[in-house]
PDB file of C-alpha atoms in Angstrom:
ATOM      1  CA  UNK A  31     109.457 -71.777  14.032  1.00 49.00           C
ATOM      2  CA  UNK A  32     110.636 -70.653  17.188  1.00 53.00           C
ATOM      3  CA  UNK A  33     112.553 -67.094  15.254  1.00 88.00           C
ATOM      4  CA  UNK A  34     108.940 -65.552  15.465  1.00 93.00           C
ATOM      5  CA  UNK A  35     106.619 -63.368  17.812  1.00 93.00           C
ATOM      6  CA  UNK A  36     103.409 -62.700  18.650  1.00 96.00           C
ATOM      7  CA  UNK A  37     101.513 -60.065  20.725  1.00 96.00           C
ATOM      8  CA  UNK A  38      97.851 -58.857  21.036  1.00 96.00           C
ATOM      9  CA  UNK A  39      97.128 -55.291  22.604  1.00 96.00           C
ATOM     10  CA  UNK A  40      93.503 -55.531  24.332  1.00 94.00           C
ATOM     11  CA  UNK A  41      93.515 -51.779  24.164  1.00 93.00           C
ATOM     12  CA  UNK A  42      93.484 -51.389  20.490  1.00 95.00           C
ATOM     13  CA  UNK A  43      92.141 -55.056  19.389  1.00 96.00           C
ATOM     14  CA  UNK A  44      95.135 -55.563  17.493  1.00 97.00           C
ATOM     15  CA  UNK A  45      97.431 -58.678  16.987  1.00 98.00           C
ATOM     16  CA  UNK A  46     101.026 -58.178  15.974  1.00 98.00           C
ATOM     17  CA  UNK A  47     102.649 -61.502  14.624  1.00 98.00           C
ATOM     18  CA  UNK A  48     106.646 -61.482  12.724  1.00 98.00           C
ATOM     19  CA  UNK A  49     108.538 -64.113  11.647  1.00 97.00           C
ATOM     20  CA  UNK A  50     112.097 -62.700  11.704  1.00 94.00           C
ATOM     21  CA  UNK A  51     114.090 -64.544   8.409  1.00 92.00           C
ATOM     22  CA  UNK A  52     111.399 -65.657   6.085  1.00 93.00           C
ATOM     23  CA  UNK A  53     111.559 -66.150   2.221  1.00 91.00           C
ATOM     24  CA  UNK A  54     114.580 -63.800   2.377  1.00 87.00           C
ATOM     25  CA  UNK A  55     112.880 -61.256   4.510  1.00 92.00           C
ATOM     26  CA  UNK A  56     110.743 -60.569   7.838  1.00 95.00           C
ATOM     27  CA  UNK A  57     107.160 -60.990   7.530  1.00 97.00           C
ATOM     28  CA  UNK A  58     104.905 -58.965   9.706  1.00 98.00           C
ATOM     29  CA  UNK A  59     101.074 -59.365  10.363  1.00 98.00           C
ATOM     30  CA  UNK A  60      98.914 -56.859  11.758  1.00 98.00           C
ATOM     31  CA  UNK A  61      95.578 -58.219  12.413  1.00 98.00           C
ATOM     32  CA  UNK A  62      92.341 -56.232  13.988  1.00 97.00           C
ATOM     33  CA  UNK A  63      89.671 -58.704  15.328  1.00 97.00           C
ATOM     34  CA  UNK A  64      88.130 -57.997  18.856  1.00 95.00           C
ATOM     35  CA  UNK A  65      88.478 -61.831  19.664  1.00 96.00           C
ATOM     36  CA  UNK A  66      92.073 -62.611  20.363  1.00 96.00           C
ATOM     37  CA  UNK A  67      91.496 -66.163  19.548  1.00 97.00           C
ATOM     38  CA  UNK A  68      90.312 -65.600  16.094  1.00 97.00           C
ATOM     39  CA  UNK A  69      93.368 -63.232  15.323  1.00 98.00           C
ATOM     40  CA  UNK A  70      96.019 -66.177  16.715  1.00 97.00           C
ATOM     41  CA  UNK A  71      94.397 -68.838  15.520  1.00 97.00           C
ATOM     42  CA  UNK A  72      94.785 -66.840  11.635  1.00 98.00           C
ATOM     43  CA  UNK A  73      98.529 -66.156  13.117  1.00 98.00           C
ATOM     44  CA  UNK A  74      99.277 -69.993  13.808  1.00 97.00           C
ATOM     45  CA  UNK A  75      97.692 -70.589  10.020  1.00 98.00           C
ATOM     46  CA  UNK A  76      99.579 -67.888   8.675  1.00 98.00           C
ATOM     47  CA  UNK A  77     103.039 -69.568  10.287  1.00 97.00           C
ATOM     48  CA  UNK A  78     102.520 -72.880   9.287  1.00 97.00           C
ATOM     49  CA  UNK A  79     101.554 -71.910   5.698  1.00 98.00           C
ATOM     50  CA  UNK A  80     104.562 -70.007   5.234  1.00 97.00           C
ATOM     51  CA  UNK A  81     106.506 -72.570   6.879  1.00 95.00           C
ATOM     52  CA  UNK A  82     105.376 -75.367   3.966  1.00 96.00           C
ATOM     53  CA  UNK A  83     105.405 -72.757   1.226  1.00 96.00           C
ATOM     54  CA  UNK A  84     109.016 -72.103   2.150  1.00 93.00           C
ATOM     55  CA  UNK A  85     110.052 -75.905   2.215  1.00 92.00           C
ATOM     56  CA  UNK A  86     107.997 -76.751  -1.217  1.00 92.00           C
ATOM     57  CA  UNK A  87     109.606 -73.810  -3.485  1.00 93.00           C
ATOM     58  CA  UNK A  88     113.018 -73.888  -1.947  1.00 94.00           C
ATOM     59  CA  UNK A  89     115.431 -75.260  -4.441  1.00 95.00           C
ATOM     60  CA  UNK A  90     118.483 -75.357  -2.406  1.00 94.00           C
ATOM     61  CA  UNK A  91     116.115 -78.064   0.256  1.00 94.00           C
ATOM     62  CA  UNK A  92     117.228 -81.477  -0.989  1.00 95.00           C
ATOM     63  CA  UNK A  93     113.590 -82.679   0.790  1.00 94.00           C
ATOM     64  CA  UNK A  94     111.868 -79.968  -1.753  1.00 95.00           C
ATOM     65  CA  UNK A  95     109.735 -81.285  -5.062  1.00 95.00           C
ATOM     66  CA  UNK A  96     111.446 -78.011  -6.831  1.00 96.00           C
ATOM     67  CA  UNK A  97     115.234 -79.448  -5.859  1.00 97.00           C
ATOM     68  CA  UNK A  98     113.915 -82.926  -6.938  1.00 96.00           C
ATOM     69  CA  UNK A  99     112.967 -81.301 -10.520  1.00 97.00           C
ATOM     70  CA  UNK A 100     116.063 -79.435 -11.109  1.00 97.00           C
ATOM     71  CA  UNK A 101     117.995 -82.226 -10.253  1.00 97.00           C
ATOM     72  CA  UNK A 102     116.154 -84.920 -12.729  1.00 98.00           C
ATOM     73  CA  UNK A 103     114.451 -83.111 -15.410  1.00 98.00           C
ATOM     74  CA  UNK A 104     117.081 -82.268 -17.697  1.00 97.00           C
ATOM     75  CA  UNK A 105     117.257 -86.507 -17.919  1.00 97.00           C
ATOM     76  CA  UNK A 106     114.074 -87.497 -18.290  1.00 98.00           C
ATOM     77  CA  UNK A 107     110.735 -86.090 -17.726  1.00 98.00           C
ATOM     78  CA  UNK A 108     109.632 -85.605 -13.663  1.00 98.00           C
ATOM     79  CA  UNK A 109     106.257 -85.943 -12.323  1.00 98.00           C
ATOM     80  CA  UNK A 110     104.956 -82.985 -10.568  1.00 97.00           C
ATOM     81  CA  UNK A 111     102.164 -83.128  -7.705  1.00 96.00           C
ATOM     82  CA  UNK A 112      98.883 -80.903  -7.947  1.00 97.00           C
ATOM     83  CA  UNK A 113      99.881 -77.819  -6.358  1.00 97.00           C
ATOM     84  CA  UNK A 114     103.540 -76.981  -7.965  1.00 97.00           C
ATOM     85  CA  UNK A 115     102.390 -78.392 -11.523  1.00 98.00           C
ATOM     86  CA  UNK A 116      99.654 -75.162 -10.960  1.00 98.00           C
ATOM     87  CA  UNK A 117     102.410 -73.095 -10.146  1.00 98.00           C
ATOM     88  CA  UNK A 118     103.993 -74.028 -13.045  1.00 98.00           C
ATOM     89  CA  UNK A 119     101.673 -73.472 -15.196  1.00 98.00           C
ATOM     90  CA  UNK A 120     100.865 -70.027 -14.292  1.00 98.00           C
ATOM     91  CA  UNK A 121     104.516 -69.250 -14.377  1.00 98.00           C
ATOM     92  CA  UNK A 122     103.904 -70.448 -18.181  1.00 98.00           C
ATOM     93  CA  UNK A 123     100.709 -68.026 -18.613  1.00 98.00           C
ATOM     94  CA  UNK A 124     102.954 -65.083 -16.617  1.00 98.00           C
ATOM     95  CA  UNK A 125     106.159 -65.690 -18.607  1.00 98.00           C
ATOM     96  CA  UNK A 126     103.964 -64.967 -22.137  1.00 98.00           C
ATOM     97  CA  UNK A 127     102.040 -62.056 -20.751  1.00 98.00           C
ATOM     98  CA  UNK A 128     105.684 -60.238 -19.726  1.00 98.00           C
ATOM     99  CA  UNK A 129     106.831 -61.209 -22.953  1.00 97.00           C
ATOM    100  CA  UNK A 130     109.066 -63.961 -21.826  1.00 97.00           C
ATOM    101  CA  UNK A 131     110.724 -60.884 -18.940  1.00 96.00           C
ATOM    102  CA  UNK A 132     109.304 -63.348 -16.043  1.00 97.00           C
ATOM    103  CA  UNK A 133     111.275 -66.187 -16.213  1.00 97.00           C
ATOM    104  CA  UNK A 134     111.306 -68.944 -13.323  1.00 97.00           C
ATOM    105  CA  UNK A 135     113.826 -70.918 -15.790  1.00 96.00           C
ATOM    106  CA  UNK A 136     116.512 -68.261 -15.600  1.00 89.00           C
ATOM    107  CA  UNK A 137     117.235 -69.278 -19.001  1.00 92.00           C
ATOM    108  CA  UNK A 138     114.298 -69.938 -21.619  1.00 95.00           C
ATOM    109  CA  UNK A 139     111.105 -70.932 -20.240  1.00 97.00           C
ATOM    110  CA  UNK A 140     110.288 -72.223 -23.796  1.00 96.00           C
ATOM    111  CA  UNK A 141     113.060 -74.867 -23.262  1.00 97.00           C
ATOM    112  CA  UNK A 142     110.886 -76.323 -20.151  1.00 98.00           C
ATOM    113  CA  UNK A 143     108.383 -78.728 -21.471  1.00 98.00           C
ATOM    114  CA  UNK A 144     104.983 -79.135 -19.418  1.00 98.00           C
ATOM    115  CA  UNK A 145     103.056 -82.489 -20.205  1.00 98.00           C
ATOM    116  CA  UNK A 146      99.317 -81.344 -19.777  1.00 96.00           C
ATOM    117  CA  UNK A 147      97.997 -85.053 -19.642  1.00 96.00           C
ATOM    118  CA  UNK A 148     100.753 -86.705 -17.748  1.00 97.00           C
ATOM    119  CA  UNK A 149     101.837 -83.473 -15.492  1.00 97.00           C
ATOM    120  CA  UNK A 150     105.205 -84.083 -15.873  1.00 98.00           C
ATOM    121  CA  UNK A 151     108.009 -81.446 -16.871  1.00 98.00           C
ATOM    122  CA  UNK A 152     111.036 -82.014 -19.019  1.00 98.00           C
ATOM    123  CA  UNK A 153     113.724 -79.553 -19.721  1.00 98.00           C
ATOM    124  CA  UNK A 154     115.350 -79.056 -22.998  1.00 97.00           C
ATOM    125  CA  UNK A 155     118.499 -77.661 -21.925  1.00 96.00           C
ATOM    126  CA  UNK A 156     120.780 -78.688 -19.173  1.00 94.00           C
ATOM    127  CA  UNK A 157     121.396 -75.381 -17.664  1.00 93.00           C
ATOM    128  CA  UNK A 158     117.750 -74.527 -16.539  1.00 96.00           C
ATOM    129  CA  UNK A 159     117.417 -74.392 -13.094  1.00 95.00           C
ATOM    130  CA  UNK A 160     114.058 -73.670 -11.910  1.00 97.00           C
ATOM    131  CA  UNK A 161     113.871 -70.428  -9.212  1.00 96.00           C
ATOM    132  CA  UNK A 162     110.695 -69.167  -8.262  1.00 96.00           C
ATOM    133  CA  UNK A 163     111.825 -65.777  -6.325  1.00 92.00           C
ATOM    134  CA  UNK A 164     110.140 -63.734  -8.298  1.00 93.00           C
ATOM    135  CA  UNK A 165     107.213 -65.359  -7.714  1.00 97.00           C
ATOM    136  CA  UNK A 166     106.987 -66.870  -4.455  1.00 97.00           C
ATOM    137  CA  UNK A 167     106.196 -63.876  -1.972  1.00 97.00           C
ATOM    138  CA  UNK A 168     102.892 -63.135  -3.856  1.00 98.00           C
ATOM    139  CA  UNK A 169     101.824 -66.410  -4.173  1.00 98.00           C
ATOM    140  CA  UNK A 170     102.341 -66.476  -0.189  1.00 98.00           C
ATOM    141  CA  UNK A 171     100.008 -63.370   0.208  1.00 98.00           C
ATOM    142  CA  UNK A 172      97.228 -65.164  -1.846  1.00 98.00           C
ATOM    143  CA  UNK A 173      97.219 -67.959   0.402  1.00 98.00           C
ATOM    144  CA  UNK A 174      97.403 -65.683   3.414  1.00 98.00           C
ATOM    145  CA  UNK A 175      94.314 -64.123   2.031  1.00 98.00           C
ATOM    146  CA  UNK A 176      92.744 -67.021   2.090  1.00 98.00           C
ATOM    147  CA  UNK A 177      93.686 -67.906   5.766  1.00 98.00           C
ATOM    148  CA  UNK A 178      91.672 -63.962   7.055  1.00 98.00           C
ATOM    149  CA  UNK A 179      88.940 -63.560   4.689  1.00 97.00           C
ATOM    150  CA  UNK A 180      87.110 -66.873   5.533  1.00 97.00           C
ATOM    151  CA  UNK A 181      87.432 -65.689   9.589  1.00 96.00           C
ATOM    152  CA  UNK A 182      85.568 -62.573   8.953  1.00 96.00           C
ATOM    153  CA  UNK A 183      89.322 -60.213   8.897  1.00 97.00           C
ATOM    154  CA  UNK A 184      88.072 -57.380   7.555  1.00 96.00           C
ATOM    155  CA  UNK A 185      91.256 -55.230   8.336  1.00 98.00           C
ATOM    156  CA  UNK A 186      95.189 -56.598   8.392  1.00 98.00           C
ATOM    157  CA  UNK A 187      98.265 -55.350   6.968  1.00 98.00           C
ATOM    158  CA  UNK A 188     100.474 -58.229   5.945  1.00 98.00           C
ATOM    159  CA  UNK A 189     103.930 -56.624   5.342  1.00 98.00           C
ATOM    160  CA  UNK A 190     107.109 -58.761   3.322  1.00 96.00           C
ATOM    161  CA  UNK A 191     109.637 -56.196   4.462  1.00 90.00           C
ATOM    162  CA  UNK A 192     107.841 -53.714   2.447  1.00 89.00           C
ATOM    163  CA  UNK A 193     108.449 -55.214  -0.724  1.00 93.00           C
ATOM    164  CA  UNK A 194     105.487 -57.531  -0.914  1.00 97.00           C
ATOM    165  CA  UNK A 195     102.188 -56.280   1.152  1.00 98.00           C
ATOM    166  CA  UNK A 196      98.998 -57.119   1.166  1.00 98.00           C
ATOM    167  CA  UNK A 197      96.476 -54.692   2.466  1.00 98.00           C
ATOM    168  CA  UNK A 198      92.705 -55.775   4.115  1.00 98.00           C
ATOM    169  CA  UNK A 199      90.356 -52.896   4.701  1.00 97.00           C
ATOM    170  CA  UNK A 200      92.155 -49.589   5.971  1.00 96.00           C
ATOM    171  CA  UNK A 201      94.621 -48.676   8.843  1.00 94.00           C
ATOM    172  CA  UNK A 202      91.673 -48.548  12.139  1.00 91.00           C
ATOM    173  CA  UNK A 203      92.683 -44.445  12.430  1.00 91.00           C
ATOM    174  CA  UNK A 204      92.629 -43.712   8.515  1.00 93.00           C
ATOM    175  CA  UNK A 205      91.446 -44.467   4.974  1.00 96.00           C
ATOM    176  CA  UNK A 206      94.268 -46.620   4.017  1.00 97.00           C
ATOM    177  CA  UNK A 207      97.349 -48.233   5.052  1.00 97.00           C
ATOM    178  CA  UNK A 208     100.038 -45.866   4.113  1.00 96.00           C
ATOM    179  CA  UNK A 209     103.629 -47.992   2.358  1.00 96.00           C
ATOM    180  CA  UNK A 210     106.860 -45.801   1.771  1.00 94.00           C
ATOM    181  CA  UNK A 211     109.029 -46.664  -0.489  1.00 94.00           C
ATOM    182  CA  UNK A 212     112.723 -46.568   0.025  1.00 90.00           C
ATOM    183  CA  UNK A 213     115.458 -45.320  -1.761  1.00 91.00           C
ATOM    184  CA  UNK A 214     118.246 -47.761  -0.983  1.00 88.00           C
ATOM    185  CA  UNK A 215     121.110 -45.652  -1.773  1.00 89.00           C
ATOM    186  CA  UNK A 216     119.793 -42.827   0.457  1.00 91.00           C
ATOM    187  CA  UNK A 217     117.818 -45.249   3.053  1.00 86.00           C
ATOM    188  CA  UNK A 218     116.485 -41.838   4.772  1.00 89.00           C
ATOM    189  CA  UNK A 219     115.063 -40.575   1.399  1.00 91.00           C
ATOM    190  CA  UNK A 220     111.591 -41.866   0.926  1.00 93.00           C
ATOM    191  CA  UNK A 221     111.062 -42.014  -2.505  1.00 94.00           C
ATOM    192  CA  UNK A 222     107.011 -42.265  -2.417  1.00 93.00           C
ATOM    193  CA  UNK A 223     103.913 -43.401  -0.348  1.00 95.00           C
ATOM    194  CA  UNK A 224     101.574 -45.930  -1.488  1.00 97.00           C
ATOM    195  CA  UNK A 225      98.515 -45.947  -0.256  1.00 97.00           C
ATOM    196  CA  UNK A 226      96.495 -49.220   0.220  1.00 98.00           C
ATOM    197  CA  UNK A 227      93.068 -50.351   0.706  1.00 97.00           C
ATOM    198  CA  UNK A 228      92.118 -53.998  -0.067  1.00 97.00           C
ATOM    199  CA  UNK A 229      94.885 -54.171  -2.541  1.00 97.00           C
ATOM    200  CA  UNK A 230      98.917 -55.207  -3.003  1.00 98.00           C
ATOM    201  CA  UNK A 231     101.602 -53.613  -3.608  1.00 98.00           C
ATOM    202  CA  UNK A 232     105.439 -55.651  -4.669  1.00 98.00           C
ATOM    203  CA  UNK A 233     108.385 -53.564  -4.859  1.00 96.00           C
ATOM    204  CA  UNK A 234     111.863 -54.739  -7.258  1.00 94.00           C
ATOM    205  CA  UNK A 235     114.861 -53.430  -7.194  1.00 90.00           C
ATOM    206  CA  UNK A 236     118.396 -53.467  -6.672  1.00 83.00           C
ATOM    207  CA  UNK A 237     120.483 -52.053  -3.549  1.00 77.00           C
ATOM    208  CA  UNK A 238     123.821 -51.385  -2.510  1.00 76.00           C
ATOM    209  CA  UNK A 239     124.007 -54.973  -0.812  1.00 69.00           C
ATOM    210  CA  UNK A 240     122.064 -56.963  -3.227  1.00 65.00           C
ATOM    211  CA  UNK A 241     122.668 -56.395  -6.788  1.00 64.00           C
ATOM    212  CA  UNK A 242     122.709 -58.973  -9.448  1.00 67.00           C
ATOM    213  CA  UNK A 243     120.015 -60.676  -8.068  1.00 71.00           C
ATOM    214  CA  UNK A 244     117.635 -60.363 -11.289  1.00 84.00           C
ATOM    215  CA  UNK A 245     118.567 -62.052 -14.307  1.00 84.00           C
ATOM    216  CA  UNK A 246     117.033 -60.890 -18.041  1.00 89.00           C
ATOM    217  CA  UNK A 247     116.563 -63.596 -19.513  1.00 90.00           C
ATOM    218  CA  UNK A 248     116.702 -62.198 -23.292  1.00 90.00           C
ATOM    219  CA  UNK A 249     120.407 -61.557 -22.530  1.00 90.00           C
ATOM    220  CA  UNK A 250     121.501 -63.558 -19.473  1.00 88.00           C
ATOM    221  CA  UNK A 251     122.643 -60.973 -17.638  1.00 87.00           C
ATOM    222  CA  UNK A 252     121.834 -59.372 -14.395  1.00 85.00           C
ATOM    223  CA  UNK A 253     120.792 -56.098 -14.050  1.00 84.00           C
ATOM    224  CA  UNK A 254     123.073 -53.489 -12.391  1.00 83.00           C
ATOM    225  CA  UNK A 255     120.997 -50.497 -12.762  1.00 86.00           C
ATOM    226  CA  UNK A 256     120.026 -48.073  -9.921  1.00 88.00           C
ATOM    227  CA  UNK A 257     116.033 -48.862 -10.008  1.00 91.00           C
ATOM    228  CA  UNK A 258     113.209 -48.933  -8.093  1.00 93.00           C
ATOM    229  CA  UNK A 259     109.663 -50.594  -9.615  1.00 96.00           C
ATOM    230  CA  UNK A 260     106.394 -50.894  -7.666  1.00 97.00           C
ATOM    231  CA  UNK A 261     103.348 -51.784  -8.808  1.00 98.00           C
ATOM    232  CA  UNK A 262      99.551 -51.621  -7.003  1.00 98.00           C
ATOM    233  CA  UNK A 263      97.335 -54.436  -8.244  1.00 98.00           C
ATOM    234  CA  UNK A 264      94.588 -56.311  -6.464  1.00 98.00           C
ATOM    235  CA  UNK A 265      96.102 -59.722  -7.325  1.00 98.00           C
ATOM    236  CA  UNK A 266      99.675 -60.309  -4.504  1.00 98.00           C
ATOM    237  CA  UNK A 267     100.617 -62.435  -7.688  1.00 98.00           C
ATOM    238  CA  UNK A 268     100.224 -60.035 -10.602  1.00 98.00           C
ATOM    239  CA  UNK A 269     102.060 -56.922  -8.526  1.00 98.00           C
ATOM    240  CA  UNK A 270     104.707 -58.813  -7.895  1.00 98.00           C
ATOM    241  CA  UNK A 271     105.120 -61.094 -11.605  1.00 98.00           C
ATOM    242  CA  UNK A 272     104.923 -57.375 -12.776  1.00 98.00           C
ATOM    243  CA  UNK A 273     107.610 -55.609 -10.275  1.00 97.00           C
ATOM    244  CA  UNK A 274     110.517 -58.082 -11.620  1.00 95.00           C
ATOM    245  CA  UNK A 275     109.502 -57.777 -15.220  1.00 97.00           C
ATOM    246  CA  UNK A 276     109.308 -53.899 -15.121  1.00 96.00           C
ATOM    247  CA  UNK A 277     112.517 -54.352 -13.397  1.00 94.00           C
ATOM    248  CA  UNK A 278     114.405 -55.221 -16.412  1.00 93.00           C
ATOM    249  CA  UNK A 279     112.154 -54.631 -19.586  1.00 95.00           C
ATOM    250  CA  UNK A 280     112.999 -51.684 -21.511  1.00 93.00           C
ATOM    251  CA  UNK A 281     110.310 -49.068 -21.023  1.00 92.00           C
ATOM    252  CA  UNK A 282     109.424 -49.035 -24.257  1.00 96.00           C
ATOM    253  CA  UNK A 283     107.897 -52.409 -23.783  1.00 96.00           C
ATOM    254  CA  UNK A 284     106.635 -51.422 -20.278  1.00 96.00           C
ATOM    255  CA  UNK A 285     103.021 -50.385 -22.081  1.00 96.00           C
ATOM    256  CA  UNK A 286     102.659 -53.597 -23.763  1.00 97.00           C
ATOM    257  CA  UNK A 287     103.558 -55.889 -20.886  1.00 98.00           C
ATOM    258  CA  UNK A 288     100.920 -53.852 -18.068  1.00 97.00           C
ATOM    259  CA  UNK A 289      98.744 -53.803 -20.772  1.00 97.00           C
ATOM    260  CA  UNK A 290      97.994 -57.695 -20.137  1.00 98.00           C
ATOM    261  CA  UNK A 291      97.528 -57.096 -16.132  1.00 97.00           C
ATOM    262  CA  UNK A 292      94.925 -55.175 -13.941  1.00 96.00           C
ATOM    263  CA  UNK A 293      96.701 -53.043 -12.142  1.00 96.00           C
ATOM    264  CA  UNK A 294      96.222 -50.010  -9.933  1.00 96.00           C
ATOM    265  CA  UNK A 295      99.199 -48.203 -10.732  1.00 95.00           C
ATOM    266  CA  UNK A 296     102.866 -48.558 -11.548  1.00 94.00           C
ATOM    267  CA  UNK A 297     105.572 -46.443 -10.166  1.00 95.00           C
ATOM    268  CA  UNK A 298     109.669 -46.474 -11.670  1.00 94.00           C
ATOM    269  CA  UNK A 299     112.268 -44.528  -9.862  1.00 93.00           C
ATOM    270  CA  UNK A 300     115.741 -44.035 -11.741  1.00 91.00           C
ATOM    271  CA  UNK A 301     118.089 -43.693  -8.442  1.00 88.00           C
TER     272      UNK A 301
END
């Protein structure tokens, strides 16, 4: 872990930690605690969590359970440990509350067959390869939530390269933490501000540099179109399960799919 940094500013009581390339991004920390222990000792958590979250759910990682599954599944059925069979199935609840939109199996999650009694998984059709992109980031924040609350961290900004954020308390000088959001295809345009407060916000979309990068799985094709989707929810998970979906569900099944969720509010840009 030695692409990361760490500072704390006695002035201000505030700890600034970033790992540089992280789950396809930088993740920054920004954590107010007057002891400067307390704040590292969340930042050393914080690194090593990511650290194992990013070797468990990488499927390219021959050492990963998730490359082990994709690679023996499809020819008989593969025991999963505690942690990714819960993962799992929530991706299962997720993928029926976005009316099959959020799909880790890239394919047809109803091909993927969970043993409840035996934890094992089985898939149906050879092609499935399990990814869990779309999913991964929030999951991270939840368990990075869990690393701050329990110290008494009352007030951090935890910042996915603005796409996934989770927000403790407000920013020390305001009533929030303030989140643009960018238009890719005019990076100097900000398209909106989010404001957060002990909430999340996950942004989807596509950009001049990354496109085809989320797949619809009703017609197994990526989606090309110049979109932006956040959503505000209390739950890192939720916002960013939602984000993707909204990304490629027609809006006319947008109401029925945030219908299922608790969130705070949903903004769509056409670019």
């Amino acid at each position: 872990m030695s692409d990361s940094y760490s500072n704390f500013y006695e002035s201000s009581n505030l700890f600034h930690g970033a790992m540089m390339h992280v789950m396809g991004t930088r993740l920054d920390a920004l954590i107010l605690h007057p002891d400067k222990n307390v704040s590292l000792q969340c930042w050393v958590e914080i690194e090593n969590e990511i650290f194992r979250l990013s070797k468990m759910f990488n499927k390219f990682d021959k050492e990963s359970e998730l490359y082990s599954i994709n690679r023996q599944a499809v020819h008989s059925p593969v025991s999963v440990k505690d942690e990714l069979w819960s993962v799992l199935v929530d991706c299962r609840q997720y993928h029926a509350m976005t009316l099959g939109y959020f799909d880790i199996s890239l394919k047809d999650f109803n091909q993927v067959l969970l043993d409840n009694k035996r934890y094992t998984v089985f898939f149906q059709d050879q092609d499935i390869q399990l990814d869990l992109g779309a999913y991964v980031k929030g999951y991270a924040l939840e368990k990075i939530r869990d690393i701050l609350q329990p110290k008494g961290i009352s007030c951090a900004l935890i910042n996915f390269g603005n796409s996934s954020v989770l927000a403790l308390g407000a920013h020390p000088f305001g009533d929030n933490w303030s989140i643009g959001i960018e238009d890719p295809y005019n990076p100097q345009n900000t398209l909106g501000i989010v404001e957060l407060k002990d909430n999340t916000l996950s942004t989807s979309g596509n950009m001049p540099s990354h496109t085809k990068h989320i797949l619809d799985p009703h017609t197994g094709t990526y989606s090309e179109v110049r979109k932006i989707v956040s959503v505000k929810a209390i739950n890192a998970i939720d916002a960013e399960v939602l984000s993707t979906s909204l990304m490629i569900a027609p809006d006319e099944a947008a109401p029925a799919i945030t219908s299922n969720f608790v969130i705070d509010e949903y903004l769509s840009f056409n670019l």
